[in-house]
Amino acid sequence: FAADSSDSYYYEWAVAKRWFAEFHPAIEVHLQVQDLQMDPLPKAGLTIALHPEVTRGGSWFQIMGSVIKASQGGVCLFAVFFQDEVSTLMNMMDMYDETCREKQLVENVHWKDRAVNGATPPSKRMNFLVLVKPSKQHLAKVETVETSLFQRLGQLLTCICRPK
């Protein structure tokens, strides 16, 4: 399931949906225009948020609240461009995250030592990755056997990719 408030990428979504249907028919893809400040996301075990423009303020507070609440029991990966977006995102997480999840910030290794014509690219797309996962206290309430994040992601992907 993917949502965006604008239909400007509708053609690209259609291409992606066809690609998944052809090459990964076990994965069902739903893409739709949805205003996340008005219509909250459904609960999800894995949420990926690509470049939420959190530094613009305004409706982004409600949108981020929707994303954070929808992924409360699962894992969420945010990908942002700039350090100021990371700071704003972390502040929003503190505002909306009721389960005190663990947050891990990493710089995207794709950009490490990468230069274009000898110069660092002016805009490193998805430069910072923020991984948010349930706290150990929360997991202890939900699961009796402790599993690593990668085991949990594997379990989630296995559930998603099961043939129908």
PDB file of C-alpha atoms in Angstrom, residues 16 22 149 162:
ATOM      1  CA  ALA A  16       5.350   0.123 -10.797  1.00  0.00           C
ATOM      2  CA  GLU A  22       4.614  -9.262 -13.827  1.00  0.00           C
ATOM      3  CA  LEU A 149      15.278  -6.523  13.829  1.00  0.00           C
ATOM      4  CA  ARG A 162       3.132 -15.517   0.723  1.00  0.00           C
TER       5      ARG A 162
END
